Every structure is written in structure tokens, then in C-alpha cells.
mmCIF file of C-alpha atoms and ligand atoms in Angstrom:
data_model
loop_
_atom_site.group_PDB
_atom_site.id
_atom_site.type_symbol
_atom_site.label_atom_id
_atom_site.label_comp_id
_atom_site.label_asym_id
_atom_site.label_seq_id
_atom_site.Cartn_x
_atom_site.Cartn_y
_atom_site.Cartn_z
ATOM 1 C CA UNK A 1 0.000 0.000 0.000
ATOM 2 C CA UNK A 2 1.038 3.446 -0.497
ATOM 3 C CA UNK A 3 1.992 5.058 2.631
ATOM 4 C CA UNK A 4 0.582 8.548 2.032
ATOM 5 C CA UNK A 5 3.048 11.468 2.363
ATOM 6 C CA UNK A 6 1.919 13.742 4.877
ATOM 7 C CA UNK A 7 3.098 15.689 7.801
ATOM 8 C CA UNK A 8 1.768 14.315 10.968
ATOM 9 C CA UNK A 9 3.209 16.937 13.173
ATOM 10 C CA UNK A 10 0.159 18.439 13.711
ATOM 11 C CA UNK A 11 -1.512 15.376 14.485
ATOM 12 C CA UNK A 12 0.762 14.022 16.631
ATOM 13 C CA UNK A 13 0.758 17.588 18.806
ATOM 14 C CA UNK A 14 -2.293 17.195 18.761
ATOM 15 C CA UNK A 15 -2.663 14.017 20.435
ATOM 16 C CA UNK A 16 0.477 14.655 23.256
ATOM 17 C CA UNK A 17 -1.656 17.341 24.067
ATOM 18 C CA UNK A 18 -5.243 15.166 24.729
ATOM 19 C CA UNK A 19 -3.293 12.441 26.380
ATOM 20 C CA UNK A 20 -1.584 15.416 28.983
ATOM 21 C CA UNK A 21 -5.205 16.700 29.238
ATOM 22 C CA UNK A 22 -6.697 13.275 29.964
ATOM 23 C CA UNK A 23 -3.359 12.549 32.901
ATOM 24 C CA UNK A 24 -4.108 15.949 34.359
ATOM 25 C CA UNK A 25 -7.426 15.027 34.238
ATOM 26 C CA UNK A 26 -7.208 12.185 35.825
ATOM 27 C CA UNK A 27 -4.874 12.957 38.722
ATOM 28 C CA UNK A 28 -7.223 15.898 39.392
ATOM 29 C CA UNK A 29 -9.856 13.319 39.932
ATOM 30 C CA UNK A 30 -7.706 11.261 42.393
ATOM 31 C CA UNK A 31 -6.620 14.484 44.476
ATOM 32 C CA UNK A 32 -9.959 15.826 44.931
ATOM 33 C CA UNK A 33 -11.230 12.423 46.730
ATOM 34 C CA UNK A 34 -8.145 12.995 48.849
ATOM 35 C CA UNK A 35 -9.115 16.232 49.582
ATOM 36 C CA UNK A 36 -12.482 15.645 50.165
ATOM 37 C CA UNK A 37 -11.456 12.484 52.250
ATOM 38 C CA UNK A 38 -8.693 14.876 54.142
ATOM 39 C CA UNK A 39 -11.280 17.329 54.635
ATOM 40 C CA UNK A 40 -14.590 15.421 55.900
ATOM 41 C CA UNK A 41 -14.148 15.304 59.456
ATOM 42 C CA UNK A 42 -16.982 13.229 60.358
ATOM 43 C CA UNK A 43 -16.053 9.101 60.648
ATOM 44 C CA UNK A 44 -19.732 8.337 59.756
ATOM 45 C CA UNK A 45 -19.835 10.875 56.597
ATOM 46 C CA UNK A 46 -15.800 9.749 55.951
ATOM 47 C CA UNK A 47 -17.807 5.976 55.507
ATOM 48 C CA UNK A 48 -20.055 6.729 53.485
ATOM 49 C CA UNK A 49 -18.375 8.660 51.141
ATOM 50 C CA UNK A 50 -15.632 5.411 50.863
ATOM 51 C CA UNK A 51 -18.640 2.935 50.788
ATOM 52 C CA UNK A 52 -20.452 5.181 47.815
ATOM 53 C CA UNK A 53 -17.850 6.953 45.641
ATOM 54 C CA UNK A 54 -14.243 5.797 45.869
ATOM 55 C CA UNK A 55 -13.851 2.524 43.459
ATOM 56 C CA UNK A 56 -16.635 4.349 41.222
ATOM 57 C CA UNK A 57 -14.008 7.678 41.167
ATOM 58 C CA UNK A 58 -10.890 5.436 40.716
ATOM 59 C CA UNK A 59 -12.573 3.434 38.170
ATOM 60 C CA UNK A 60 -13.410 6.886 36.036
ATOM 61 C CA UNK A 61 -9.819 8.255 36.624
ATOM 62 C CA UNK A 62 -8.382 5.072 35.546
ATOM 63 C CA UNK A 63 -10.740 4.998 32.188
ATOM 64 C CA UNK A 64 -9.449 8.532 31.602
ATOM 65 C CA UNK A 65 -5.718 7.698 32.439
ATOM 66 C CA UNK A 66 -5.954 4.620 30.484
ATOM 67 C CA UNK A 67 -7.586 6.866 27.359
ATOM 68 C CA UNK A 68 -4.898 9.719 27.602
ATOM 69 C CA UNK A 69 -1.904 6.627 27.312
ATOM 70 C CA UNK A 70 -3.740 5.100 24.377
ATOM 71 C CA UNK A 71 -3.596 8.861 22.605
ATOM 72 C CA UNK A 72 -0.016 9.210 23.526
ATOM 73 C CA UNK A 73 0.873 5.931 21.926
ATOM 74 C CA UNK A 74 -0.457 7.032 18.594
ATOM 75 C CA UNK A 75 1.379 10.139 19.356
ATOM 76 C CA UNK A 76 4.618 8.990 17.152
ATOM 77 C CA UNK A 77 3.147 8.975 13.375
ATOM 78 C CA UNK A 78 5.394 9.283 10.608
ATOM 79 C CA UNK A 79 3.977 7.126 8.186
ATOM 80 C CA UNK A 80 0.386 6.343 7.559
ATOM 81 C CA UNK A 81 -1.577 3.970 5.489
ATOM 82 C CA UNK A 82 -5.276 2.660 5.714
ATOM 83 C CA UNK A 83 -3.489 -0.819 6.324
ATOM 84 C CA UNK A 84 -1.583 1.354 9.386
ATOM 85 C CA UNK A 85 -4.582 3.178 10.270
ATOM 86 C CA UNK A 86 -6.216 -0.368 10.882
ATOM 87 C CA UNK A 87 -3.200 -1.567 12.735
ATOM 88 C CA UNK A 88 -3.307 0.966 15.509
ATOM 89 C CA UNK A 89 -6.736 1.776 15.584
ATOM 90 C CA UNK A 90 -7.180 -2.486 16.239
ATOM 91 C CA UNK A 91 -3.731 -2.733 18.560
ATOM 92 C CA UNK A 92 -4.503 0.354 20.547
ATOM 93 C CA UNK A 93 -8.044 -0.734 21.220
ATOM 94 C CA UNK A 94 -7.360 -3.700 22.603
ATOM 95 C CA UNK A 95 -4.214 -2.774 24.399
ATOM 96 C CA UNK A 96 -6.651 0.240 26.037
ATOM 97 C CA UNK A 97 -9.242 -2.909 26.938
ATOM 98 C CA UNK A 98 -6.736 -5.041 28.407
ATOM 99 C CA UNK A 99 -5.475 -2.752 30.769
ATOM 100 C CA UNK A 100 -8.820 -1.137 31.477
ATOM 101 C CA UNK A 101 -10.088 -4.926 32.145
ATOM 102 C CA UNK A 102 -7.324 -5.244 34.553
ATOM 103 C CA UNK A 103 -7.961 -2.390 36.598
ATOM 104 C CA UNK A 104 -11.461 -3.202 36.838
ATOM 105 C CA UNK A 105 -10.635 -6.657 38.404
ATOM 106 C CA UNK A 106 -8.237 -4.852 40.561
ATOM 107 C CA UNK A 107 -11.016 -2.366 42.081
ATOM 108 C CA UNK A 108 -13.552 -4.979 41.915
ATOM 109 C CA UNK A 109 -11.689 -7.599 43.606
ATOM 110 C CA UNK A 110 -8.902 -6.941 45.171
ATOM 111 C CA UNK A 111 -9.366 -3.385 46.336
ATOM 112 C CA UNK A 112 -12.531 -3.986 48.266
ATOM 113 C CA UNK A 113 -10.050 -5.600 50.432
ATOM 114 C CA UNK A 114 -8.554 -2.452 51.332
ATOM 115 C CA UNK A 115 -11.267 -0.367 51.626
ATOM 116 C CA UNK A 116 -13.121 -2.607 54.234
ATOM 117 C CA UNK A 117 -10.354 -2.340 56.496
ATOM 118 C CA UNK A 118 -10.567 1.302 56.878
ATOM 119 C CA UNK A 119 -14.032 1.329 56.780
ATOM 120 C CA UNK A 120 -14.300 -0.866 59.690
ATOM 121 C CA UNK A 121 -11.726 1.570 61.366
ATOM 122 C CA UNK A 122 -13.994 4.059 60.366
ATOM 123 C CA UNK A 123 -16.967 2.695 61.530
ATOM 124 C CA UNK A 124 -15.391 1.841 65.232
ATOM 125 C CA UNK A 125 -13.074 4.961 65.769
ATOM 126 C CA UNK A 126 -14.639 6.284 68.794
ATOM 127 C CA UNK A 127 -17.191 9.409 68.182
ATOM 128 C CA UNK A 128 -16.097 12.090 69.856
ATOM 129 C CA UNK A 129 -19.299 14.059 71.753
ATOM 130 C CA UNK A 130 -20.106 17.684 70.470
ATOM 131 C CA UNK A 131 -21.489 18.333 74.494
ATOM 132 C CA UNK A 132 -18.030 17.001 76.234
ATOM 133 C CA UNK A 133 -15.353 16.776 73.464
ATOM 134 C CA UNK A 134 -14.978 13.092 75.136
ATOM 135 C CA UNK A 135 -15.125 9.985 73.598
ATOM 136 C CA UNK A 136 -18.442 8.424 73.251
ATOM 137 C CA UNK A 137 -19.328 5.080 73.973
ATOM 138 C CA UNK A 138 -20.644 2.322 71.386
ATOM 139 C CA UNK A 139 -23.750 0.711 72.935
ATOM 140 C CA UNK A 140 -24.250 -3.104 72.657
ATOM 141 C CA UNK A 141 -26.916 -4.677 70.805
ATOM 142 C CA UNK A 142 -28.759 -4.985 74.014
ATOM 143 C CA UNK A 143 -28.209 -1.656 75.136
ATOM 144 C CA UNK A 144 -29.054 0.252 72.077
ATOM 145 C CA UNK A 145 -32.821 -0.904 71.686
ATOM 146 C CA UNK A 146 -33.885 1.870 73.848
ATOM 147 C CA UNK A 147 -32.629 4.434 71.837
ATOM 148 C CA UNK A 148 -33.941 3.061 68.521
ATOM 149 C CA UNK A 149 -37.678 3.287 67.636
ATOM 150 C CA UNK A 150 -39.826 1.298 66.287
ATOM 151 C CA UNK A 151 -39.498 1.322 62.729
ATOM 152 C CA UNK A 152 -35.337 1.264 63.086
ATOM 153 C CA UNK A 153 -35.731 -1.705 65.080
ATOM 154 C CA UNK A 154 -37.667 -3.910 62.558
ATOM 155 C CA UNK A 155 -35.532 -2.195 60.053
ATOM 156 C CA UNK A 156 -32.519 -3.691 61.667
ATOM 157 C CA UNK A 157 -34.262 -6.616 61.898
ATOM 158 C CA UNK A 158 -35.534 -6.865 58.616
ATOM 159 C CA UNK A 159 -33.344 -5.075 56.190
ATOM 160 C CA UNK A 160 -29.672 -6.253 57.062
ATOM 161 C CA UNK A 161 -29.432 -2.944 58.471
ATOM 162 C CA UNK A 162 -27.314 -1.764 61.088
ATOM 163 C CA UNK A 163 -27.726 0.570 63.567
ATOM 164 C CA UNK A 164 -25.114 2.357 65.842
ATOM 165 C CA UNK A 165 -25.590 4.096 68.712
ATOM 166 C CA UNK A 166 -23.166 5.961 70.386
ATOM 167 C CA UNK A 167 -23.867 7.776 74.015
ATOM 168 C CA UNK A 168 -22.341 10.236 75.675
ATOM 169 C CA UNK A 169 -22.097 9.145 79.210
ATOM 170 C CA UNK A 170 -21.185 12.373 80.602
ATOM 171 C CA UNK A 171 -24.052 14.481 79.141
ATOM 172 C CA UNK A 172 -26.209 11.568 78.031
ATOM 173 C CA UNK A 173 -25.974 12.734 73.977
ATOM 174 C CA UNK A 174 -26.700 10.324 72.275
ATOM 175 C CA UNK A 175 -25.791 9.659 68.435
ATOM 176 C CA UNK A 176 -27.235 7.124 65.777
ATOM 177 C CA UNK A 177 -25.516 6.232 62.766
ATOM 178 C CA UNK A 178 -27.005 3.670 60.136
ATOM 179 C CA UNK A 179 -24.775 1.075 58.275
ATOM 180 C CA UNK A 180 -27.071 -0.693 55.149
ATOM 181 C CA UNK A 181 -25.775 -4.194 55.332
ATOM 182 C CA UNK A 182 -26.795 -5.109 51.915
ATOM 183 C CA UNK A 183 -24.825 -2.604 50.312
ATOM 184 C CA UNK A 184 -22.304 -4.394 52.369
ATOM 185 C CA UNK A 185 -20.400 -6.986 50.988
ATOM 186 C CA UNK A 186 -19.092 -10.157 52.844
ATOM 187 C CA UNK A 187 -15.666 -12.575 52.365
ATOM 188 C CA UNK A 188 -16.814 -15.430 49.911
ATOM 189 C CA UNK A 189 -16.357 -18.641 51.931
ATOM 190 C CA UNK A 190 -15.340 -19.953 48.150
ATOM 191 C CA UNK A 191 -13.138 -17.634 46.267
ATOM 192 C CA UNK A 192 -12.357 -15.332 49.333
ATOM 193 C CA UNK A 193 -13.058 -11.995 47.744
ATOM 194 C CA UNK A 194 -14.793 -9.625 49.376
ATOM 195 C CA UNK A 195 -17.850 -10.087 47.273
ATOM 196 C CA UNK A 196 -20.300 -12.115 49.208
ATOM 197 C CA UNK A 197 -23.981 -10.451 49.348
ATOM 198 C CA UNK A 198 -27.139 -11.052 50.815
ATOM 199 C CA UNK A 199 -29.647 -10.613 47.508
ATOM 200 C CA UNK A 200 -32.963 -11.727 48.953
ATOM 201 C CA UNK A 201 -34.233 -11.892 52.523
ATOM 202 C CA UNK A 202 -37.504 -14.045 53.724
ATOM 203 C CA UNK A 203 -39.166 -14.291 56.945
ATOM 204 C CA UNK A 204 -40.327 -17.670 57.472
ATOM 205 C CA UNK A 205 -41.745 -17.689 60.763
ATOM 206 C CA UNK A 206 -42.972 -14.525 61.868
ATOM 207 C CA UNK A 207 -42.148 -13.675 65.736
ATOM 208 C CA UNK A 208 -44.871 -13.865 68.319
ATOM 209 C CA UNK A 209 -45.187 -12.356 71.393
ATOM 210 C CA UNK A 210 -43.520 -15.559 73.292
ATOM 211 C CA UNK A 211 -41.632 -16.986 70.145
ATOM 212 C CA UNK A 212 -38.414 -15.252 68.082
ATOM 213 C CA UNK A 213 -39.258 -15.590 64.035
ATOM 214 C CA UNK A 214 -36.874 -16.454 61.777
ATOM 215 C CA UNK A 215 -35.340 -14.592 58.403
ATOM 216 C CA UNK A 216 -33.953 -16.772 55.892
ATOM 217 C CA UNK A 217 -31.449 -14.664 54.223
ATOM 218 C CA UNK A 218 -29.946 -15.850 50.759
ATOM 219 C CA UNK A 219 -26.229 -14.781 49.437
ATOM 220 C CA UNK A 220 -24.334 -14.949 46.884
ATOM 221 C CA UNK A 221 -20.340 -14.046 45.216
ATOM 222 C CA UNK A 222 -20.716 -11.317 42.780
ATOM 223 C CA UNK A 223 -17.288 -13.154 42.017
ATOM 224 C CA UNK A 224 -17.289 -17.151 41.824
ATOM 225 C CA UNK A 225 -21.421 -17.098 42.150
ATOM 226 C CA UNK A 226 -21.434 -19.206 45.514
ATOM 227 C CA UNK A 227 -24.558 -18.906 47.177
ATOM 228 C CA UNK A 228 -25.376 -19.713 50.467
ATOM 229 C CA UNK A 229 -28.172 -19.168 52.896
ATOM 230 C CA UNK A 230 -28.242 -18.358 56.992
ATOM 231 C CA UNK A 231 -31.490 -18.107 59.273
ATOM 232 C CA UNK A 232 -31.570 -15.481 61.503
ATOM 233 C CA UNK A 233 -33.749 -14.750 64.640
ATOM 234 C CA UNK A 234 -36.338 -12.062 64.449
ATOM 235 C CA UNK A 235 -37.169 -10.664 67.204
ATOM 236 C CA UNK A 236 -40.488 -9.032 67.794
ATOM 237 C CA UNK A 237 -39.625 -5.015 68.703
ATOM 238 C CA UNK A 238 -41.103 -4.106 71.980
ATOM 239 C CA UNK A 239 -43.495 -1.822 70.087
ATOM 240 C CA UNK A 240 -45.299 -4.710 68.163
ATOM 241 C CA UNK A 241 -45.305 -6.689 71.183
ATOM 242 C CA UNK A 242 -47.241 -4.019 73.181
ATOM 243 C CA UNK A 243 -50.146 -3.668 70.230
ATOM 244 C CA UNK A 244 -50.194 -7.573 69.884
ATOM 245 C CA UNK A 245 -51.174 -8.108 73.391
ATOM 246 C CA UNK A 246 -53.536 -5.430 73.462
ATOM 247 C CA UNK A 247 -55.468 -6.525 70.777
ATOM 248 C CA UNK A 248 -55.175 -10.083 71.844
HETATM 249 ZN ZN1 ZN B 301 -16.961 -16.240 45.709
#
């Protein structure tokens, strides 16, 4: 084929200067979630910032970063042919959906890792009470029913979600945080990753007033597909209790 003789200066400018735009874009991405994690003071906000928009940010900075090298590798054109336009267009493509691939099994699978560590460290770093400026204490289980109502309780019950109370024993102040546990995911007994989630929940005994219920709850590995299923009690709240006797 005839290679076509042309200057590709301008071209090749052209694309150094998207694939700089695209590596300033991305780092810009990366430092303002480190400024924004630097900056939110709050452990329970700190969370769920992590738990909602890290790997999703990282994930778009990588895309970006990954875009920018695959402009900078066509940034070198001296000759060109449709047989060489093919070439590159094909190699750079897949190169880009290799390492874009790889990444997203990095952030998908292995990263999680990482992040639930410090969001467990998040989630237990001791509150610190706006009242005192002392560290609050994290009620048990037990303890924390009488600060939750009704509808949290049968939530927590219910909905795999968690509540967190934290009292200030000096000045009583009392602070609830809530955790959704199904956003949450588990370690896959099979594979390990950090992928395991509950995607369906059943009651299948409701409680009485003298009996707990039980909640089937059904998991499975976003990674390997394992699925498992655990009963749980279900307990009556207090609340429910009351009404049932009195209409009994
Ligand atoms: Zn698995």
C-alpha cells in the first residue's frame, strides 16, 4: 500500500496534548477524593463517602488515564496507510481494553479488600461528643434498643441494616448512625473476595409475642457465584409486642 506522504506533526501535537489533558485530568480526579477524604471530618460521613464513591471515582480516573496513554501511543506517526490506520486503531483498542479490564478486576476484587479495612476503622473509631469533646461510647446490641424506635428496630431486623448508637455518658448525647448491610459486601467462603452479598431476605416464621421468628437470608459471590443461605432470629420489637397483646 502506499503510505501517504503527509506531515503528521500536527496530528501528533495534537494528540500529546489530549493524552496530557486526559493525565491531568485524571490525577485531578484522584486528588480531589483525597481532599475531600482529608477534609470530611466526620467518621460516619468519611464511611459513606468510601462505601459510595471511591472505586466508582478510581474506576473513572483510571478509564481517563488509560484513554490519555492510548492517545499518547499514537502520538509517534510518521507514516500512515489505511493498512496502518487499521493496525493501531485495532492494537490500541485492545491494548486500552486489556489494561482497562485489569484495573477493573483490581477495584472490583482486590481493592474492596482495602477499603473494608478502613471502613471498619472508620466505623469503630470512637465518636467524639459535640457536648463534652470526650469519647463516646458504642452501645451493645442490648443496650441500644432503647434508643432506637420502632421502625429502626424492625428495620434492623428486617433489612440487614445496622444501627449504631453511640452515648455520651457524661451528658447523656446520644448519636445514631445507620450502616445498610446489603450494600455491604461479605468474604466469599469460596473464592475469598470480598464479594459475598445477601440478595434476597424471607421471613419464614414470623415472631410472636412468646416466640423469636426467623429470616432466611440468601447470598451470593458477585465473584465465583457461591450462594449460600443463613437463618436469623427475628425478634419481635417491643413496640409490636405491646399492640399484639392489646389486641389479643
Ligand atoms: Zn466467591
Amino acid at each position: 500500500m502506499e503510505p501517504v506522504v503527509q506531515d503528521y506533526t500536527s496530528w501528533n501535537q495534537l494528540a500529546q496534548n489530549i493524552a496530557f489533558g486526559c493525565w491531568v485530568l485524571s490525577v485531578l480526579i484522584v486528588l480531589g477524593h483525597l481532599i475531600k477524604l482529608s477534609i470530611t471530618g466526620d467518621a460516619k460521613d468519611k464511611y459513606d463517602y468510601i462505601n459510595k464513591s471511591e472505586i466508582n471515582l478510581l474506576w473513572i480516573a483510571s478509564i481517563i488515564l488509560v484513554v490519555g496513554c492510548c492517545f499518547y501511543a499514537n502520538s509517534n506517526v510518521v507514516e500512515l496507510s489505511v493498512l496502518w490506520i487499521f493496525v493501531r486503531l485495532f492494537t490500541t483498542i485492545s491494548m486500552g481494553l486489556i489494561v482497562a479490564l485489569i484495573i477493573q478486576n483490581l477495584l472490583k476484587f482486590y481493592y474492596p479488600f482495602y477499603v473494608e479495612r478502613r471502613l471498619k476503622a472508620l466505623r469503630y473509631k470512637p465518636r467524639i461528643s459535640p457536648k463534652s469533646g470526650t469519647a463516646m461510647k458504642l452501645l451493645s446490641e442490648e443496650e441500644e434498643d432503647a434508643y432506637l424506635d420502632e421502625g429502626m428496630q424492625a428495620e434492623e431486623n428486617l433489612f440487614s441494616t445496622d444501627y449504631d448508637v453511640w452515648k455520651d455518658e457524661e451528658t447523656g448525647y446520644i448519636k445514631i448512625e445507620k450502616y445498610a448491610g446489603h450494600l455491604h459486601a461479605l468474604q466469599c467462603p469460596e473464592c475469598n473476595y470480598q464479594t459475598f452479598k445477601v440478595v434476597r431476605e424471607e421471613i419464614i416464621k414470623q415472631p410472636t409475642a412468646a416466640e423469636e421468628g426467623e429470616i432466611l437470608k440468601h447470598y451470593q459471590c458477585g465473584y465465583c457465584g457461591h450462594k449460600a443461605r443463613k437463618t436469623v432470629a427475628l425478634r419481635q420489637s417491643s413496640k409490636i409486642e405491646e399492640s399484639a397483646a392489646a389486641t389479643a
